[in-house]
XYZ file of C-alpha atoms in Angstrom:
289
model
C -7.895 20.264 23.746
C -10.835 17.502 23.600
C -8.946 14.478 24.713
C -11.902 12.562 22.987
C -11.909 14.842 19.795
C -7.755 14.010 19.600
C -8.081 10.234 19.585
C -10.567 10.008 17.028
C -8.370 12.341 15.081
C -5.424 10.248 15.588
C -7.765 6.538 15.152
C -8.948 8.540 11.667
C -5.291 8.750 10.318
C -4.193 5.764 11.447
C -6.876 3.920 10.119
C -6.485 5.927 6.232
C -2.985 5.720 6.697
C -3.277 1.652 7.099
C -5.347 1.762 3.702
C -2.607 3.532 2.822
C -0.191 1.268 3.372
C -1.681 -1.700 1.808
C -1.486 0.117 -1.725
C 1.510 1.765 -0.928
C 3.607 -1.451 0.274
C 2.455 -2.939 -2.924
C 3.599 0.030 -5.256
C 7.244 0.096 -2.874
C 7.490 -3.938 -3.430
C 7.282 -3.413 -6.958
C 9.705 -0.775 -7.473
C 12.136 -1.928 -5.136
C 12.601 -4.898 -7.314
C 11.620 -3.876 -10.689
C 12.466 -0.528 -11.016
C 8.773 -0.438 -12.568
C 6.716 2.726 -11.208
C 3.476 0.768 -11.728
C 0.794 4.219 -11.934
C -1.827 1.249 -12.995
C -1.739 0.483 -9.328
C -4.438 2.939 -8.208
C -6.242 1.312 -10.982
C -5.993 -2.066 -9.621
C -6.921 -0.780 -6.268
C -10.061 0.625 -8.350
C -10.523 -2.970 -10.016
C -10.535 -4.989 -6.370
C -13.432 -2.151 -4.868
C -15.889 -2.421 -7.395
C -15.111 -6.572 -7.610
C -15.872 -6.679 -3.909
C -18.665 -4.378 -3.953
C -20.292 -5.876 -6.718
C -19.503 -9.686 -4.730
C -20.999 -8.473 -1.407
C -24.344 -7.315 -3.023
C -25.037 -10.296 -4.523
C -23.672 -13.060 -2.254
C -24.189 -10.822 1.288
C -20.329 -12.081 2.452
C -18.142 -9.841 3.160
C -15.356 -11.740 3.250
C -16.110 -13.481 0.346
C -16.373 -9.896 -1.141
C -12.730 -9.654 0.032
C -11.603 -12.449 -1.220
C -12.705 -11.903 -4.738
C -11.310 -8.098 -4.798
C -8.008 -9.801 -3.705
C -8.017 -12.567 -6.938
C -9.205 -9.992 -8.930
C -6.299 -7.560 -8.303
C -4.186 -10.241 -8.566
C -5.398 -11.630 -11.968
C -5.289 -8.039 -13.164
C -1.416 -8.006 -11.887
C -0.904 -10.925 -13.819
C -2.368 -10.235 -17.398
C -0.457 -6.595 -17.050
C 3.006 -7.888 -16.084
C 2.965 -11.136 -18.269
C 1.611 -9.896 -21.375
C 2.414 -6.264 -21.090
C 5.494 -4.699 -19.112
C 7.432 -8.114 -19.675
C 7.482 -6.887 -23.748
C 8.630 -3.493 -22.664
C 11.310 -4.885 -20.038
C 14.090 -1.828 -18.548
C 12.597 0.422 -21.280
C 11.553 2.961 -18.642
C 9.225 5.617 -20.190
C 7.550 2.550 -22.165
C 6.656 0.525 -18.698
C 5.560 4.212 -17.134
C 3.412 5.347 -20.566
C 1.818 1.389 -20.286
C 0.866 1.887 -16.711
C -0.659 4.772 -17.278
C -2.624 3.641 -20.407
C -3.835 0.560 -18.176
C -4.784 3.073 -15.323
C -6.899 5.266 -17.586
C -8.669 1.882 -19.744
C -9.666 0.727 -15.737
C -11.284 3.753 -15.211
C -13.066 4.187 -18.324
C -13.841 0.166 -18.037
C -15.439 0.970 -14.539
C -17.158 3.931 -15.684
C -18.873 2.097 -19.301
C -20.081 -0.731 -16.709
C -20.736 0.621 -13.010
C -21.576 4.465 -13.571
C -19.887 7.663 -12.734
C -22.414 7.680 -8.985
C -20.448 7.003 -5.402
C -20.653 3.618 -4.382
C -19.535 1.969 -0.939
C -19.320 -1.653 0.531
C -22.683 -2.991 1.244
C -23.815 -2.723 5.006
C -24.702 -5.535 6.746
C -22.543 -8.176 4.820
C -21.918 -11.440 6.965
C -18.851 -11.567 8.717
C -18.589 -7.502 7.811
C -17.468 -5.585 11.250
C -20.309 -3.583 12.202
C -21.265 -1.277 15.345
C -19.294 1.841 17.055
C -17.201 1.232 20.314
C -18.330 3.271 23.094
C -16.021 3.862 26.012
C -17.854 6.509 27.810
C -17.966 9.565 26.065
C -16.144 8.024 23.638
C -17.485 6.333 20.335
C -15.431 4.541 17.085
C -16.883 2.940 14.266
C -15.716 -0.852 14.340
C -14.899 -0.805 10.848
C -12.444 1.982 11.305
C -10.270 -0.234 13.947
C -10.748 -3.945 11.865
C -8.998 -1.980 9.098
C -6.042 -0.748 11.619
C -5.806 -4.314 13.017
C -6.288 -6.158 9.162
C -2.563 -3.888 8.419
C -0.603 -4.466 11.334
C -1.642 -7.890 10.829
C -0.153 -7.699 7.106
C 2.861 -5.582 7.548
C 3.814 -7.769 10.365
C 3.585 -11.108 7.838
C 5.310 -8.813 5.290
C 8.369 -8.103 7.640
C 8.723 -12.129 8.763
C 8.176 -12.968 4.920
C 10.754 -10.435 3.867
C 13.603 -11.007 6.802
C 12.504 -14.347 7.932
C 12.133 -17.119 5.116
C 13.948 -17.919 1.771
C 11.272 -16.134 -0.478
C 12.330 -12.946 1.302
C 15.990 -13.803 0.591
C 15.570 -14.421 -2.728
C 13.349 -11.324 -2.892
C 16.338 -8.706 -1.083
C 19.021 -10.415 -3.254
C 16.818 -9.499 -6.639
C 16.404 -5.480 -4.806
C 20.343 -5.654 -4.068
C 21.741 -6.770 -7.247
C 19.504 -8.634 -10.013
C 22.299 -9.643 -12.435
C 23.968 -11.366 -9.549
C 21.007 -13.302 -8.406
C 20.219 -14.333 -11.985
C 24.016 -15.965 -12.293
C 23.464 -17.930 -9.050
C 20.309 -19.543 -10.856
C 17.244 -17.368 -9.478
C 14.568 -17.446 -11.853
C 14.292 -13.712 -11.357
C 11.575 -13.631 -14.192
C 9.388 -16.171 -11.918
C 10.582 -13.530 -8.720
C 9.691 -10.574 -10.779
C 6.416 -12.071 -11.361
C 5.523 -13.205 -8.316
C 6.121 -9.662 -6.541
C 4.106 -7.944 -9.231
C 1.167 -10.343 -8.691
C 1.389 -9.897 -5.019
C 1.789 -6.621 -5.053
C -1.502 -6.069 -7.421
C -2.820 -8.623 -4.479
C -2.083 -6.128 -1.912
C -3.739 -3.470 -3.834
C -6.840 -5.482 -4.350
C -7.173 -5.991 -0.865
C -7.034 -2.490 0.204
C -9.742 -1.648 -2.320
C -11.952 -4.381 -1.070
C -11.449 -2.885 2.615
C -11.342 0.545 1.615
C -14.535 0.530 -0.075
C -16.166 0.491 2.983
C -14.217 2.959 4.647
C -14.267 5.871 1.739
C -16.572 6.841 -1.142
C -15.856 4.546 -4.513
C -15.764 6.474 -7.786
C -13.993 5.874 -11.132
C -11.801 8.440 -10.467
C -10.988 6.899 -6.802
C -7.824 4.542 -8.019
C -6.148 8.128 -9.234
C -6.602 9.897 -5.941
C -5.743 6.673 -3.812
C -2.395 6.580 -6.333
C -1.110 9.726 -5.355
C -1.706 9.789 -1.245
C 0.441 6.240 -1.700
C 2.901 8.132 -3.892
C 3.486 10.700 -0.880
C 3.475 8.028 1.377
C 6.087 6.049 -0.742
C 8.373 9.263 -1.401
C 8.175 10.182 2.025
C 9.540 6.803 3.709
C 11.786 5.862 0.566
C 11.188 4.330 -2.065
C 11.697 -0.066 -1.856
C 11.245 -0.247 1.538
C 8.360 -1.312 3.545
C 9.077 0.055 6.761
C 9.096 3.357 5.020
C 6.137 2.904 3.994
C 4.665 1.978 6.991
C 6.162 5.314 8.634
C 5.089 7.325 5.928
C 1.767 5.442 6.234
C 0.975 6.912 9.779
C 2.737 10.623 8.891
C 0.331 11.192 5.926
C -2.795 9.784 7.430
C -2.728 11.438 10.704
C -1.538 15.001 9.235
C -4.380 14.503 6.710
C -6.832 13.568 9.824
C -6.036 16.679 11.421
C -5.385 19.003 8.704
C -8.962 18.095 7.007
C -10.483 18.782 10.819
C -8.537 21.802 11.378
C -7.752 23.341 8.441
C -9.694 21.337 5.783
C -9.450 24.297 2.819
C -5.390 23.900 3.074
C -5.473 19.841 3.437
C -3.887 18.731 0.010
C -1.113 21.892 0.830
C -0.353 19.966 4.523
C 0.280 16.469 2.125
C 2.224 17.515 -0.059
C 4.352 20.227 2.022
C 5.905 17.387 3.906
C 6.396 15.358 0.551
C 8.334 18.625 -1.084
C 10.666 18.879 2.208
C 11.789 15.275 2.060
C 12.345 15.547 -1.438
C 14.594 18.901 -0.858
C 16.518 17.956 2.231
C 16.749 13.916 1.865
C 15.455 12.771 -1.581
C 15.684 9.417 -1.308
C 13.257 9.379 1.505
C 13.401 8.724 5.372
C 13.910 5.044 5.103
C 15.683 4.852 1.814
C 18.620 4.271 0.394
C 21.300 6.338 -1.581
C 20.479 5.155 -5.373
């Protein structure tokens, strides 16, 4: 085999399966404490892309393009879990049937105002990573590895935040046992909230980075929804190392399976995601429910 052709195989999947993981540590967060399967992520993801693409074009910042996908999924996060899933509190099929309405009023939103044509983060964008690495034969888009080095940078402040400070305490103690940390006098509304609106955060971020990195249509948040889904299944669900595992399974299978055997790729995604399911349904990471 190519050594050359295998490590840009393996630097493609790890770089989708870091996108990956930004949406699907978001989704994980939120379920892990909620119990909410929030399907209006992918749409949230949708909402930060076309924020930051639409920023970058008309300022020329890149970052500042980030920054306002990020406060945009965010402020989305917000509106939908204060005045919407907080009225429809442990009533399960009414938080999944309001997710889903949210998810499908983004994309018709995005498709009234932006068009149903691909867009993609403007080239050229100060402060945007630019250029291909060349190492001999060997060539990688810079792009590719700032998005691989932007996740580890976030899982890594994830872990610490989540093992290494009171927020993170407060945070396992809600995931372990919520009417227990409510009678020691968390706020566990304020806790629920917060998670929510970071994890919409997360997902804003990944669609301001991933718009660079994949093809943006209305129907993108849908598709990005379901790869995190696998990903989220696969590692178990409320648990961000999981997801981080699941992360690199699912992006480097799809990497080689699209190279190799691109007319069977979605059947080499989901295959994995049907055997965890059957032989250990609570994931590789997770816990028995």
């Amino acid at each position: 085999m190519d050594p050359v052709f295998l490590t840009q195989q393996v630097l493609n999947g790890l770089s989708f399966g870091a996108l990956l993981f930004l949406v699907a540590s978001g989704f994980t967060l939120v379920f892990g404490l909620m119990r909410i399967s929030n399907l209006a992520h992918g749409g949230i993801y949708l909402v930060g892309a076309y924020v930051a693409v639409s920023a970058v074009a008309a300022t020329g910042n890149f970052w500042l393009g980030v920054l306002s996908g990020a406060v945009a999924g965010a402020g989305v996060g917000l509106v939908v879990e204060r005045g919407l899933l907080r009225r429809v509190r442990n009533q399960e099929m009414p938080e999944v049937l309001v997710t889903v309405g949210i998810s499908f009023i983004i994309a018709d939103l995005v498709l009234a105002f932006f068009g149903g044509d691909p867009k993609s983060l403007p080239s050229g964008g100060t402060g945007a990573p630019s250029g291909v690495l060349t190492i001999g034969e060997f060539g990688y888009p810079y792009y590719r590895l700032f998005i691989i080095g932007v996740t580890v940078l976030i899982g890594l402040a994830l872990f610490l935040l989540q093992k290494r400070t009171r927020i993170g305490a407060i945070v396992r103690a809600g995931v372990d046992n919520r009417e227990m940390a409510a009678a020691i006098g968390i706020n566990i509304d304020a806790v629920f909230t917060g998670v929510f609106v970071f994890g919409a955060l997360l997902a804003g971020v990944a669609g301001a980075i991933g718009s660079g990195l994949l093809s943006l249509t209305p129907s993108s948040g849908t598709e990005i929804l379901l790869f995190a889904m696998v990903v989220v299944i696969v590692g178990g669900l409320g648990n961000i190392a999981g997801a981080a595992i699941g992360s690199v399974l699912i992006g480097i299978i799809d990497a080689f399976a699209k190279a190799w055997v691109p007319e069977f790729s979605y059947f080499t995604i989901f295959a994995p995601m049907a055997l965890v399911l059957v032989f250990r349904p609570y994931g590789l990471l997770g816990r028995r429910s």
